[in-house]
Every structure is written in structure tokens, then in C-alpha cells.
Amino acid sequence: MDLPEIRTTVGRFLSRPSLAAAALVCKSWNATFSPILYSVVLLHNPTKTNCKDGIISNAEYVQELGLNISIGLSVVDYMYLDNQLRFPALKVLRLTISQHEVLIEQQLEIIRKCPAMRELSWYITDLHSYPVSDVCDLFKSYCPFVEHLDLSGGHLLEDRDLSLILDDCYRIKYFLITPSRFGVLTSRSLVRHFEHLQGLDCKESALTSKMAQTIMTQCHNLIRFAGVTLEARDILGIMDGNAVGGDTMVHPCSQDWVCTKLCSLIIFICGLGAKPLEWHRKVFQQLGKLDRLVILMPGPGSAFNGQSSDGLDFRLVAGLGLLSNLKRLCLVNVRRTIVASFLDRSDLAAAALVCKSWNATFAPSMYSMFEWPNQFKKPVKEGIITHSRFVKEICLDPGTKISEIEYLYADNHLQFPALRKLYIDVKSALPFENQLWIIHKCPRLRELNWFIDELDPNKISDICDLFTTYCPLINCLCLAGCSPSDRDLSRILDSCCRLKNLTIIPNRLWEVGELGFQSLTRHFEHIRNLNLLRSLIPSKTTRTILTLCPNLSIFRGGTLDVRDIPGVVEEDGTGDKATGSQHREEWVCANLQCLDVFICGLEDKPLEWHRRFFQQLAKMEKLLGLSIGPLLNVNGESRDGVDVRLEAGLGLLSSLKEFHSLSVVGLWQQMEEKDVRWMIKAWPNLLSVRGTLHHNQERDALLKGILKEKGING
């Protein structure tokens, strides 16, 4: 059964690539899946924003539009230049574009095209040179239904400007404005929205304590509130203003906090320095009435330098127990593990010293990764030894001083049970045996990047024993600086249980022989990334890899004769007849994203051979990068490679919509302008085309100039 309502339900669970594919099936499916696909349009990547035609054709379906600061004028110019373009169904608009790229009047024109908009997030960097009346007219005449208004940005909005904007808004539920000069005028204009206000964020503003107290006592539906300060004397029921010295406690006043729906309160509760504990208890008593509270941050925030003694005393003797009914409450340390991921090492170190609880949270993050000779990420010896169980990544760079890491291999009791990634590039500065000892201490190691000067039989035995006995879980292996022999490579691969990523970075040309290849085959089922750089891999071996590695996504190294590509040539005794025969095994690596192989055997061959190659390559729909030049180019440009022209079948690669990198370095080419312009149009994400595009220098310079005009590296 193929009903539109069923397809619509299914479409809500599909990814964007799947939705795009479904929309291309037929007209009926397009009518179902296009509204879902274009309901959310986020333009944030300058290399993935070439969707002008799609947005114009489906503007009626767009419900959320986001324009990020990283995109430029050329990406969004049609949105304000096209007078016919409208977004009638758009509810959410996020504009965080730099006004140096898109002027404020141009951004206003985009906003005016969204008459049904409910939520506007607008990063304003300069309003001095533009009349605020035009911004006010926007909410009064063009977008009267805006309820969620976020004007956060780099520009300091004045009190009068904020007041005028709020006066022309019909009803505001969420208002975020930082930084600003939130003053008396803004407060008066905000009063008319108190009945509907659910969220208010004005942390970096001039909001006074009395204004904050007024908001807490008059906004019944308030859910989130972030302010600046709230004086204890302004919290009702704390102090009698006529009392001598201001120290007399009285009964609570009739007016009280009414925001019982409040879930998040971020404001510095101050004025409690050197005050009796009864003051703190009264504040906690007032906070205890907010029984839905989840986040409470009553501190001075990150803008305050040092520790304030003017805030709440979080002890039971001071009344902390009065918050026992707040079962979902998280105090200042809300989700400390998440906060830790955003802190630098100095902040993590400070947080880890606060108390045992904080140390248990922040110490693992602080010691999860360290590297030498980086002075900012290089911890002291005592810290490493104490927290070695938390270390997940170690990086030893060439500049490492051996005296600084001696304890890593000399201390027999030191272990790294949680370490997953290890990078060793100290060359001969640290003896091979000592490097082995460091690796021995990482029993759960998953990824090893190891620079080894030279390999000898003794080293090979130790390496094999390392993988079989000490680190059996390694699945990502990179050996650099050495060129293993066929037998050595075979022994190393046999000692590894299962490899997903294998990279060999040799110091000279090397060859993968029969023994090494046979040992590699046992990893074919799992291998994803295979980098055999500067390797002399026979064409038949390359063909076998491409036909037997179903999960392969990156493959670099070797050569591939066109005769070994399925469907290119038919063996008829002469080897010169191009046909569509599929007598050979098909490539199974449908997930291939990067292919770096010299495609050869095409010198003086008919163009049909080239077309057959492109036809086979077009099946790799996820391909992002392609390099088809020779391994070494010592005798000039080779004529034995692929002819990259439309005439030779280049147009068959139009299905590679995510393709962004092409290299023909070392190949003799004769491209024309139409070929280059086709690449620009067919591959919207194209970033670079490396190599000589035409054997004539003048023609080559002309073609590269066309690429440069579009921001593509030539």
C-alpha cells in the first residue's frame, strides 16, 4: 500500500540524503517528500550551500531557515533580490550572518519575506548606522506574529531602541537580549508582555535587582530566567526597609514570587556578605517554592574574577535543607561532565581542586589527553602517575625531551588501562625497547601511530609479540618511517586480530608481495581505510582489494590497469575491443569516499575505454576525492592515464553530488572550457582540481583562472 499519509509518516524518520533520494523517485513521491526535505534549510557550510534552485522551487514548504556567519553574500543574494520569492510557511528564522557580508537592509528584506514567522534569532553587530524605526516596522507591519525574539549579538543595544522594538511587538513569549543597556524604558515596554512571557535572558545587560524582582513577582508563566543580580533585600519577606541597620527580619509581604513554573534560574543572588544565617534561610525558603526548578545558578558567573563572598552559603546550617522538595534540581555543578568538555586545561585544573566531588568529575577530563612538547597540555609527572587510569590519548612528538618522559617506561607500576590512542614520533631519540615498554602499558589500545626508523628481524618479532600479547585490541595501525619487506608485512598483519585502518608511510618505494597480500586478505571484511603510500601494488592486487572489501571507504596506493576493471574491455586475444561485458567481479566498495590509484593502460586506446571506466566509477556514489595520476612522475606527464573530458565520458560522473577533490597530477590532459564549467556546475561542493588541465601552458592558465573565479583551488 503506497498512500501519501504513510509516506509522510515514513519521511519523518528519514535522513536528508534519504529524503532527497526518495523525492527523485516520481512525481507522487516528490510531492510527499519535498515538503519534508525542505521544511528545514540550514545554510552554514560555504562548500554545501549551492541549493538555490531547490529553495526557490520549494519555498512554500520551508518552515525553518538558518543562515550562518560562515556563508557569504553570493550564497544568499537571491533571497533578497528575487521579489517573487516568499516563505509563507516559515516559522523559525535564524540569521547569524556577518553584516560586513550581508548588509542589515538586505537582511531586513529577507525577514520581510516571512509573514508567518514565529521565532527570530538575529545576530546584530551594528545598529548605529541604521534607523531602528525600520526594525520596529518589521515587527509591526511584516512579521506581526513573532513570539520568540533573540537579538543577541556583538552590538550593544540601547535602552530606547529595545523599548521601541518591544512596543511594536504584538506578543513576546521568549526574549533574549545580550548584551544590552536594559533600562527603565525597556522594563516599562516589557510589562505589557508579562502575561505571556515564558523565557527571558538578559545576562549581559543593565538589568537591575529591582527589575529582576518585579519580573519574578509578575510573570506567572515564566519558565527560564537569566539575569544579572538579585539583591537579598529585594527578595520579598527578607527585610524591613525601615529597620535600623537593615538587619531586622519581618514576616513575608503579601506580594510573593508567582513564577512557580520556573525551571531555570541563572542570576547572582547577592547582598548576603557578613549577614546572619537567617537571611540565607529566608532566601532558600523562597527558592523552595519553585518546586519545578531544574537549574539553579546563583553565582556571579564567568564575568566575575575570583570568588565572591557576597552570595548564598550552601550549607545545611544556612538552610540548604529547605530545597529538599526540589527533586530534579541541579545546582551550579549541573552536568559537570558536559561543562568539562568546554573548559581549557587551566579551568579544568582549577575546577578539579574545588572538592573531592569536582575532582572526580574534572580530573578525568583534564588527564584524558596530553602531549609533548606542548607546554599547555604537558602535565606534571605526579599528575600522570596519580591519574593514569583516566588517560585516553598520549602524543609524543619529535620535540619531546626524553628526560621528561623517562618515568613512562621506567616505572614498572605505571599502567594506562583506559588509553585508546597513542602517537609516538620520537624517532631514534628514545630507544626502540623503551618505546615498546610504553606501548606494553596500554592493554586496551585501539589506535597506534608509530614512527620507526628501521625494521630488523628482532624488531619485527617484538612488534608481532606486542600485537598478540600486550595490545590485542588494536584495530587502527599506522607505521611510518619504514619500508617493511613482504615477509615482515605478512608477519605484522598476521599478528593483528582485526584491522579497520591500516596506513604505511614508507621512507622509500616498497612493494606489497604475495605474502603480504595473503595476510591482508583476512582483514578484508573489516578494513575501512587502507593507505599503502608509495607502494608498488600490482594491478590485479588492486582489483582484488576493490572487489573484496565491502566496507572500504579510503584506498590509496598502487596501480590499476584498465583491463582489470569490470566491463571495460573484453579479452578477445588482442585486448583492444571495448565492450560492456561484465564477466569479471564487480567492485563491492560502494561506500568508497577517497580513491588514489594510478589508472593506466589507456595510451592510444579508443575513447570508449575511458567511458567504460567512468561508467564503473559512477557507481561509487559516495565518492568525495579522486586521484588517478601516476605514483611518480619522473619523465614528464604520462599519456597512459584517463582522459578527463566530457568527450571521454566525464559526464557520467554527474551523480557524484558530494564530490569535492580531483587530482590529475602527472597526467597529460587536453581539457576545454566546457569541461571545466561542467565540473563547476555538476559538482557544487568542488574545492580543488590539482594537476595540469591542458598541456598548453596558456590554455592551462585560462582554465585554472575559471576555477579560481569560483573559489576552487587549481
XYZ file of C-alpha atoms in Angstrom:
714
model
C 0.000 0.000 0.000
C 1.513 3.320 -1.111
C -0.591 6.105 0.464
C 0.626 9.688 0.871
C -0.125 9.670 4.597
C 2.001 6.541 5.062
C 4.851 8.057 3.064
C 4.608 11.231 5.133
C 4.937 9.250 8.360
C 7.910 7.324 6.984
C 9.526 10.556 5.765
C 9.752 11.958 9.292
C 12.239 9.220 10.188
C 14.473 9.527 7.109
C 17.789 11.352 6.892
C 18.199 14.235 4.463
C 20.108 12.174 1.856
C 17.367 9.525 2.015
C 14.662 12.165 1.642
C 16.453 13.640 -1.373
C 16.683 10.219 -2.985
C 13.014 9.477 -2.274
C 11.922 12.806 -3.763
C 13.546 11.832 -7.088
C 11.597 8.585 -7.499
C 8.466 10.000 -9.146
C 6.121 12.989 -9.080
C 3.910 11.455 -6.424
C 6.828 10.777 -4.108
C 8.269 14.200 -4.846
C 5.010 15.793 -3.730
C 5.245 13.865 -0.455
C 8.935 14.048 0.415
C 9.893 17.525 -0.889
C 7.878 19.334 1.823
C 9.672 17.264 4.487
C 13.090 17.689 2.856
C 12.793 21.464 2.562
C 10.949 22.035 5.842
C 14.338 22.781 7.450
C 17.036 24.602 5.432
C 20.294 25.332 7.257
C 22.948 27.113 5.207
C 26.077 27.017 7.330
C 28.779 25.317 5.220
C 30.177 27.508 2.400
C 31.010 24.336 0.427
C 27.488 22.906 0.709
C 25.195 25.850 0.063
C 24.581 25.561 -3.662
C 20.857 24.782 -3.370
C 19.392 27.976 -4.834
C 17.094 26.262 -7.344
C 15.794 23.823 -4.750
C 14.977 26.560 -2.251
C 13.234 28.735 -4.852
C 11.141 25.810 -6.143
C 10.173 24.636 -2.658
C 9.978 27.953 -0.782
C 6.368 27.264 0.155
C 7.443 24.248 2.229
C 10.270 25.897 4.209
C 9.387 26.070 7.896
C 12.850 26.728 9.357
C 15.675 28.680 7.742
C 19.140 29.163 9.189
C 21.841 31.384 7.669
C 25.171 31.021 9.450
C 28.021 33.505 9.800
C 30.342 31.362 7.656
C 28.423 31.894 4.401
C 28.904 34.885 2.114
C 26.843 37.313 0.086
C 26.893 35.215 -3.093
C 25.096 32.354 -1.325
C 22.018 34.318 -0.201
C 21.802 37.247 -2.647
C 18.788 35.771 -4.450
C 16.807 35.710 -1.187
C 16.541 39.481 -1.079
C 16.921 40.279 -4.812
C 14.132 37.980 -6.028
C 10.939 39.990 -5.494
C 8.772 36.962 -6.209
C 10.393 34.767 -3.568
C 8.331 34.270 -0.383
C 8.397 31.864 2.553
C 4.713 31.720 3.512
C 5.032 28.725 5.860
C 8.279 29.730 7.579
C 8.036 29.748 11.373
C 11.684 29.865 12.514
C 14.408 32.131 11.084
C 17.970 32.247 12.365
C 20.202 34.988 10.948
C 23.772 34.901 12.216
C 25.386 36.401 9.119
C 28.119 38.975 9.470
C 26.775 42.372 8.429
C 30.085 43.001 6.689
C 28.991 40.280 4.226
C 25.225 40.921 4.053
C 24.123 44.435 4.950
C 21.415 44.950 7.553
C 18.959 46.307 4.964
C 19.456 43.152 2.921
C 18.844 41.024 5.978
C 15.678 43.019 6.687
C 14.478 42.250 3.169
C 14.913 38.530 3.838
C 12.929 38.795 7.096
C 10.104 40.668 5.335
C 9.544 37.629 3.127
C 8.420 35.567 6.164
C 4.944 36.883 7.126
C 4.012 33.867 9.315
C 7.265 33.816 11.302
C 7.026 32.949 14.992
C 10.698 32.764 16.046
C 13.502 35.123 15.021
C 17.124 34.778 16.110
C 19.073 37.714 14.721
C 22.756 38.356 15.357
C 23.060 42.155 15.165
C 26.555 43.623 15.037
C 25.824 47.244 14.068
C 22.634 49.231 14.501
C 24.138 52.694 14.909
C 24.264 53.365 11.173
C 20.729 52.155 10.504
C 17.398 53.601 11.734
C 15.808 51.439 14.420
C 12.411 52.528 13.094
C 12.851 50.153 10.146
C 13.453 47.294 12.574
C 10.345 48.276 14.538
C 8.301 48.497 11.339
C 9.394 44.955 10.595
C 7.509 43.564 13.608
C 4.579 45.915 13.220
C 3.837 45.507 9.503
C 5.624 42.477 8.065
C 6.046 39.907 10.874
C 3.329 40.612 13.463
C 3.265 37.058 14.829
C 6.822 36.927 16.214
C 6.724 35.448 19.722
C 10.312 34.303 20.207
C 12.803 37.139 19.731
C 16.555 36.661 20.109
C 18.596 39.797 19.378
C 21.832 38.572 20.924
C 24.990 39.685 19.169
C 28.020 41.878 19.228
C 26.084 45.171 19.163
C 25.175 46.847 22.469
C 21.527 47.779 22.048
C 20.428 50.953 23.791
C 17.561 51.115 26.274
C 15.475 53.339 23.970
C 15.947 51.036 20.952
C 14.876 47.993 22.938
C 11.834 49.851 24.222
C 10.721 50.826 20.710
C 11.151 47.252 19.446
C 9.124 45.774 22.318
C 6.367 48.364 21.847
C 5.874 47.275 18.231
C 5.824 43.539 19.001
C 2.317 42.162 19.481
C 3.125 39.409 21.966
C 6.506 38.149 23.200
C 6.936 34.775 24.906
C 10.733 34.461 24.744
C 13.060 37.430 24.766
C 16.846 37.025 24.607
C 18.958 40.144 24.509
C 22.666 40.141 25.385
C 24.465 42.459 25.609
C 22.211 45.479 26.091
C 21.511 48.560 28.162
C 18.341 47.078 29.636
C 16.939 50.064 31.489
C 13.766 51.727 32.737
C 12.276 52.288 29.264
C 12.763 48.649 28.298
C 11.259 47.493 31.598
C 8.132 49.565 31.032
C 7.720 48.221 27.499
C 8.266 44.661 28.703
C 5.439 44.941 31.260
C 2.761 44.545 28.585
C 4.273 41.160 27.692
C 4.447 39.850 31.288
C 1.215 37.873 30.931
C 2.708 35.743 28.116
C 6.437 35.862 28.919
C 7.952 32.377 29.323
C 11.664 32.993 28.827
C 13.929 35.996 29.447
C 17.715 36.060 29.004
C 19.496 39.322 29.695
C 22.680 38.167 31.474
C 24.991 40.772 29.930
C 22.687 43.746 30.408
C 21.998 46.630 32.774
C 19.062 44.823 34.389
C 18.847 45.978 37.988
C 17.946 43.916 41.026
C 14.579 45.668 41.465
C 13.702 44.958 37.808
C 14.584 41.307 38.321
C 12.386 41.129 41.429
C 9.485 42.715 39.534
C 9.794 40.073 36.829
C 9.802 37.276 39.422
C 6.638 38.619 41.051
C 4.570 39.427 37.950
C 5.392 36.812 35.271
C 3.097 33.855 36.034
C 4.212 31.752 33.044
C 7.958 32.325 33.329
C 9.944 29.115 32.728
C 13.507 30.341 32.132
C 15.093 33.470 33.538
C 18.709 34.601 33.275
C 19.550 37.961 34.790
C 22.452 39.818 36.347
C 21.947 40.330 40.071
C 19.178 39.919 42.628
C 19.767 41.596 45.982
C 18.608 39.731 49.068
C 16.966 42.930 50.322
C 14.759 42.956 47.203
C 13.510 39.423 47.740
C 10.187 39.867 49.481
C 9.943 38.711 53.071
C 13.614 39.218 53.863
C 13.996 42.665 55.395
C 12.035 45.646 56.618
C 13.425 48.651 54.801
C 12.622 50.940 57.760
C 14.566 48.872 60.220
C 17.645 50.420 61.717
C 20.760 48.972 60.201
C 18.687 46.865 57.813
C 19.079 43.754 59.928
C 15.536 43.243 61.249
C 13.722 40.186 59.847
C 9.942 40.501 59.349
C 7.097 38.355 58.085
C 6.811 37.877 54.337
C 4.856 40.538 52.482
C 1.621 39.752 50.695
C 3.298 40.032 47.305
C 5.362 36.933 46.510
C 7.127 35.163 43.653
C 4.454 33.921 41.269
C 6.683 32.164 38.691
C 6.012 28.678 40.106
C 6.615 27.164 36.645
C 10.237 28.323 36.670
C 12.650 25.559 35.592
C 15.863 27.521 35.125
C 17.102 30.440 37.216
C 20.513 31.933 36.423
C 21.150 35.062 38.459
C 23.623 36.207 41.097
C 21.816 36.282 44.445
C 23.936 38.782 46.342
C 23.899 41.157 49.287
C 24.471 38.355 51.797
C 28.059 39.073 52.790
C 28.532 39.285 56.576
C 24.769 38.793 57.091
C 23.311 36.362 59.639
C 22.410 32.814 58.559
C 18.717 33.651 58.922
C 18.980 35.758 55.768
C 20.278 32.741 53.835
C 17.465 30.553 55.246
C 14.839 33.021 54.029
C 16.338 33.016 50.539
C 16.333 29.217 50.489
C 12.744 29.253 51.740
C 11.750 31.469 48.830
C 13.650 29.273 46.349
C 11.967 26.184 47.808
C 8.626 27.424 46.475
C 9.906 26.919 42.909
C 9.268 23.162 43.029
C 9.807 22.687 39.271
C 13.296 24.142 39.358
C 15.910 22.089 37.480
C 18.800 24.524 37.001
C 19.843 26.966 39.679
C 22.998 29.025 39.155
C 23.051 31.695 41.894
C 26.707 32.609 41.406
C 28.269 35.699 39.788
C 29.056 33.839 36.549
C 32.159 33.739 34.365
C 32.449 37.530 34.135
C 33.390 37.712 37.807
C 37.104 37.416 38.515
C 37.764 35.377 41.633
C 35.351 34.089 44.296
C 32.622 36.251 45.777
C 31.805 36.183 49.493
C 28.572 38.104 48.921
C 26.455 35.150 47.773
C 24.499 32.259 49.265
C 26.004 29.915 51.840
C 25.281 26.408 50.557
C 25.312 24.570 53.874
C 22.606 22.761 55.809
C 23.127 25.104 58.724
C 22.361 28.010 56.370
C 19.104 26.470 55.150
C 20.113 24.254 52.228
C 17.759 21.563 53.535
C 14.780 23.767 52.610
C 15.380 22.758 48.978
C 14.664 19.076 49.703
C 11.398 19.209 47.728
C 13.248 20.172 44.527
C 13.789 16.591 43.375
C 15.041 17.494 39.903
C 17.304 20.329 40.955
C 20.891 20.637 39.720
C 22.928 23.360 41.358
C 25.928 25.162 39.924
C 27.555 21.853 39.056
C 24.760 20.909 36.649
C 26.085 18.288 34.221
C 29.686 18.900 35.146
C 30.891 16.313 32.650
C 29.310 18.306 29.821
C 30.717 21.571 31.137
C 34.157 19.968 31.347
C 34.254 19.388 27.595
C 34.177 23.169 27.026
C 36.874 24.121 29.525
C 40.564 24.596 28.822
C 43.207 22.869 30.893
C 43.736 25.759 33.309
C 39.991 25.904 34.070
C 39.842 22.121 34.445
C 42.772 22.238 36.866
C 41.055 24.915 38.943
C 37.761 23.001 38.964
C 39.466 19.755 39.990
C 40.839 21.466 43.120
C 37.456 22.627 44.445
C 36.443 19.440 46.267
C 36.532 15.662 46.005
C 33.292 15.547 44.048
C 34.518 18.064 41.492
C 37.877 16.328 41.304
C 36.120 13.063 40.426
C 34.366 14.854 37.548
C 37.029 17.163 36.145
C 40.216 15.143 36.694
C 39.290 12.519 34.053
C 38.697 15.276 31.502
C 41.893 17.084 32.412
C 44.050 13.978 32.108
C 42.218 12.326 29.217
C 44.762 13.668 26.706
C 48.256 15.108 26.942
C 51.089 15.658 24.531
C 54.763 16.592 24.453
C 56.374 19.046 23.785
C 53.142 21.113 24.075
C 53.685 23.177 27.238
C 49.941 23.762 27.638
C 48.953 20.091 27.517
C 52.007 18.606 29.206
C 51.045 17.575 32.754
C 53.488 17.077 35.592
C 54.830 13.664 36.454
C 52.864 13.354 39.711
C 49.601 14.172 37.955
C 50.146 11.499 35.310
C 51.026 8.820 37.833
C 48.047 9.654 40.050
C 45.504 9.878 37.213
C 46.917 7.368 34.729
C 43.645 5.428 34.817
C 41.898 8.376 33.123
C 44.334 8.867 30.238
C 42.777 8.100 26.838
C 45.293 9.667 24.451
C 49.069 10.243 24.513
C 51.067 12.105 21.893
C 54.882 12.089 21.878
C 56.106 14.483 19.179
C 59.659 14.827 17.773
C 60.495 17.712 20.124
C 59.875 15.612 23.224
C 62.626 15.712 25.836
C 63.459 12.172 26.898
C 64.128 13.299 30.471
C 60.514 14.432 30.746
C 59.007 11.055 29.846
C 61.519 8.665 31.379
C 59.052 7.591 34.059
C 56.565 6.440 31.389
C 58.687 3.355 30.684
C 60.849 3.177 33.813
C 58.036 2.956 36.375
C 57.001 -0.718 36.379
C 53.806 0.034 38.312
C 52.547 2.685 35.909
C 49.727 1.497 33.620
C 47.248 3.209 31.281
C 44.179 0.929 31.384
C 41.851 3.389 29.608
C 44.260 4.574 26.904
C 42.824 4.163 23.399
C 45.081 6.277 21.148
C 48.880 6.502 21.167
C 51.091 8.601 18.888
C 54.860 8.040 19.077
C 57.136 10.093 16.811
C 60.354 10.469 18.781
C 62.466 8.605 16.175
C 65.851 7.446 17.479
C 65.836 9.887 20.418
C 64.182 7.174 22.507
C 65.494 3.609 22.123
C 63.135 1.159 20.445
C 62.980 -1.020 23.564
C 61.791 1.895 25.693
C 59.118 2.778 23.140
C 57.938 -0.837 23.357
C 57.694 -0.590 27.137
C 55.396 2.428 26.863
C 53.106 0.556 24.465
C 53.114 -2.503 26.758
C 51.429 -0.360 29.430
C 48.330 0.214 27.228
C 46.399 -3.097 27.221
C 43.229 -1.620 25.708
C 44.941 0.356 22.976
C 42.837 0.743 19.808
C 44.850 3.135 17.639
C 48.648 3.203 17.293
C 50.569 5.746 15.205
C 54.233 4.760 15.393
C 57.276 6.251 13.654
C 60.001 3.588 13.385
C 63.358 4.414 11.825
C 64.277 0.982 10.506
C 62.965 -2.538 10.798
C 65.144 -5.543 11.500
C 64.159 -9.165 12.304
C 64.431 -8.590 16.060
C 62.187 -5.545 15.921
C 59.634 -7.424 13.824
C 59.443 -10.206 16.421
C 58.916 -7.685 19.214
C 56.219 -5.853 17.222
C 54.358 -9.083 16.491
C 54.558 -10.108 20.148
C 53.233 -6.652 21.065
C 50.074 -7.122 18.995
C 49.416 -10.709 20.016
C 50.189 -10.467 23.751
C 50.095 -6.912 25.081
C 47.721 -4.948 22.793
C 45.391 -7.468 21.117
C 42.591 -4.932 20.578
C 44.418 -2.686 18.105
C 42.287 -2.031 15.005
C 43.934 1.154 13.656
C 47.622 0.852 12.802
C 49.930 3.413 11.228
C 53.629 2.590 10.742
C 55.724 5.490 9.435
C 59.372 5.947 8.509
C 59.970 2.336 7.479
C 59.501 0.217 4.360
C 58.626 -3.314 5.515
C 59.590 -6.227 3.328
C 56.916 -8.540 2.016
C 57.631 -11.116 4.708
C 57.767 -8.522 7.513
C 54.436 -7.039 6.442
C 52.932 -10.527 6.399
C 54.090 -11.241 9.949
C 52.766 -7.919 11.273
C 49.356 -8.388 9.644
C 49.092 -11.969 10.904
C 49.746 -10.830 14.475
C 46.847 -8.321 14.416
C 43.427 -9.663 15.329
C 41.312 -7.304 13.227
C 42.307 -4.142 11.385
C 39.909 -1.423 10.314
C 42.525 1.169 9.375
C 45.987 0.370 8.001
C 48.476 3.042 6.960
C 52.077 2.518 5.872
C 54.128 5.702 5.348
C 57.469 4.440 3.971
C 60.800 6.204 3.631
C 61.213 4.850 0.093
C 59.353 2.922 -2.594
C 58.252 -0.505 -1.443
C 56.331 -3.450 -2.801
C 53.405 -5.439 -1.455
C 54.155 -9.023 -2.458
C 52.223 -12.254 -2.405
C 52.846 -12.992 1.292
C 51.784 -9.531 2.455
C 48.698 -9.614 0.272
C 47.598 -13.044 1.546
C 47.897 -11.822 5.144
C 45.931 -8.688 4.266
C 43.007 -10.712 2.885
C 41.964 -11.894 6.351
C 41.211 -8.254 7.243
C 39.191 -7.533 4.080
C 35.850 -7.965 5.830
C 36.601 -5.151 8.315
C 39.058 -2.844 6.544
C 37.771 0.709 6.015
C 40.863 2.803 5.491
C 43.796 1.387 3.518
C 46.715 3.742 2.873
C 49.649 1.990 1.219
C 51.534 5.090 0.162
C 54.420 4.929 -2.337
C 53.752 1.215 -2.776
C 54.230 -0.817 -5.935
C 50.986 -2.769 -5.770
C 50.254 -4.855 -8.884
C 47.109 -4.084 -10.812
C 45.496 -7.466 -10.094
C 46.065 -6.961 -6.362
C 44.383 -3.555 -6.530
C 41.453 -5.103 -8.401
C 41.082 -7.798 -5.728
C 41.028 -5.183 -2.951
C 38.266 -3.226 -4.700
C 36.200 -6.360 -5.294
C 36.557 -7.999 -1.849
C 36.482 -5.120 0.691
C 32.793 -4.211 1.190
C 33.427 -1.591 3.915
C 36.325 0.200 2.237
C 35.964 3.999 2.336
C 39.545 5.184 1.677
C 42.092 3.479 -0.571
C 45.457 4.950 -1.563
C 48.332 3.285 -3.368
C 49.220 1.107 -6.325
C 48.162 0.975 -9.954
C 45.100 -0.350 -11.722
C 45.294 -1.387 -15.355
C 42.103 -0.579 -17.217
C 41.943 -4.198 -18.402
C 41.354 -5.251 -14.797
C 38.309 -3.002 -14.366
C 34.979 -4.847 -14.798
C 33.158 -4.080 -18.021
C 35.881 -2.031 -19.693
C 37.484 -4.494 -22.116
C 36.726 -7.961 -23.355
C 39.636 -10.361 -23.621
C 39.482 -11.375 -27.267
C 43.109 -12.208 -27.884
C 44.052 -8.657 -28.821
C 42.791 -6.877 -25.728
C 41.707 -3.898 -27.810
C 37.971 -4.355 -28.047
C 35.925 -2.193 -25.702
C 32.623 -3.736 -24.671
C 30.104 -3.749 -21.834
C 30.962 -7.255 -20.764
C 30.601 -7.882 -17.023
C 32.441 -11.195 -16.865
C 34.655 -10.016 -14.000
C 33.631 -9.471 -10.382
C 32.066 -6.089 -9.660
C 33.568 -3.595 -7.234
C 31.835 -4.075 -3.881
C 33.168 -0.988 -2.080
C 30.019 1.083 -2.607
C 30.949 3.275 0.375
C 34.253 4.385 -1.151
C 34.895 8.071 -0.440
C 38.519 8.507 -1.483
C 40.379 6.678 -4.272
C 44.051 7.380 -5.005
C 45.224 4.914 -7.667
C 47.036 5.303 -10.985
C 44.598 4.193 -13.689
C 46.833 3.077 -16.567
C 46.815 1.095 -19.799
C 44.906 3.736 -21.790
C 47.608 5.132 -24.084
C 46.435 5.196 -27.735
C 43.188 3.440 -26.731
C 39.761 4.467 -28.068
C 37.615 6.873 -26.050
C 35.125 4.061 -25.407
C 37.628 2.568 -22.954
C 37.635 5.831 -20.990
C 33.827 5.953 -20.989
C 33.652 2.426 -19.597
C 35.966 3.424 -16.765
C 33.850 6.474 -15.903
C 30.743 4.291 -16.039
C 32.226 1.952 -13.439
C 33.433 4.854 -11.276
C 29.972 6.470 -11.310
C 28.688 3.554 -9.220
C 30.677 4.919 -6.261
C 28.002 7.497 -5.406
C 29.642 8.481 -2.095
C 32.982 9.356 -3.709
C 34.449 12.632 -2.387
C 38.028 12.620 -3.677
C 39.727 11.056 -6.705
C 43.405 10.942 -7.677
C 44.256 8.981 -10.826
C 47.797 10.166 -11.567
C 50.985 8.052 -11.540
C 52.844 7.231 -8.351
C 55.992 9.012 -9.531
C 56.343 11.488 -12.373
C 59.989 11.414 -13.432
C 59.674 11.561 -17.224
C 57.114 14.306 -17.667
C 53.351 13.880 -17.959
C 52.077 10.382 -18.692
C 49.789 9.740 -21.679
C 48.862 6.334 -20.273
C 46.117 7.632 -17.964
C 42.469 8.662 -18.112
C 41.315 11.410 -20.474
C 39.256 13.695 -18.225
C 36.898 15.307 -20.753
C 33.175 15.209 -21.474
C 34.016 13.682 -24.829
C 35.699 10.790 -22.996
C 32.788 10.187 -20.597
C 33.360 12.659 -17.761
C 29.643 13.490 -17.801
C 28.877 10.033 -16.407
C 30.094 11.289 -13.009
C 27.203 13.750 -12.652
C 25.737 11.509 -9.930
C 28.630 12.317 -7.545
C 26.942 15.322 -5.925
C 29.220 15.402 -2.855
C 32.433 15.168 -4.896
C 34.955 17.881 -3.921
C 38.511 16.947 -4.959
C 40.083 15.800 -8.250
C 43.783 15.216 -8.956
C 45.293 14.538 -12.390
C 48.856 15.348 -11.327
C 51.359 13.712 -13.684
C 48.829 13.092 -16.479
C 48.813 14.615 -19.963
C 45.432 16.366 -20.384
C 43.660 18.406 -23.029
C 40.589 19.770 -21.217
C 38.473 22.537 -22.699
C 36.491 25.324 -21.095
C 33.254 23.347 -21.355
C 34.802 20.514 -19.338
C 35.812 22.834 -16.506
C 32.467 24.623 -16.445
C 30.693 21.272 -16.354
C 32.697 20.311 -13.245
C 31.720 23.550 -11.534
C 28.042 23.018 -12.279
C 27.821 19.246 -11.732
C 29.895 19.192 -8.533
C 28.588 22.036 -6.329
C 30.980 21.143 -3.487
C 34.127 21.147 -5.633
C 37.111 22.553 -3.717
C 40.181 21.664 -5.769
C 41.303 20.358 -9.152
C 45.039 19.648 -8.996
C 47.380 18.971 -11.884
C 47.829 20.225 -15.449
C 44.424 20.682 -17.122
C 45.860 21.269 -20.590
C 49.287 20.505 -21.995
C 49.415 24.033 -23.453
C 50.518 26.428 -20.704
C 48.347 29.324 -21.866
C 45.230 27.151 -22.110
C 46.043 25.621 -18.740
C 46.333 29.057 -17.117
C 42.988 30.089 -18.648
C 41.202 27.020 -17.289
C 42.684 27.442 -13.826
C 41.588 31.085 -13.889
C 37.987 29.957 -14.388
C 38.291 27.682 -11.361
C 39.842 30.432 -9.272
C 36.921 32.765 -10.051
C 34.636 30.233 -8.352
C 36.930 29.851 -5.343
C 38.256 26.459 -6.452
C 41.939 25.714 -5.998
C 43.639 24.815 -9.256
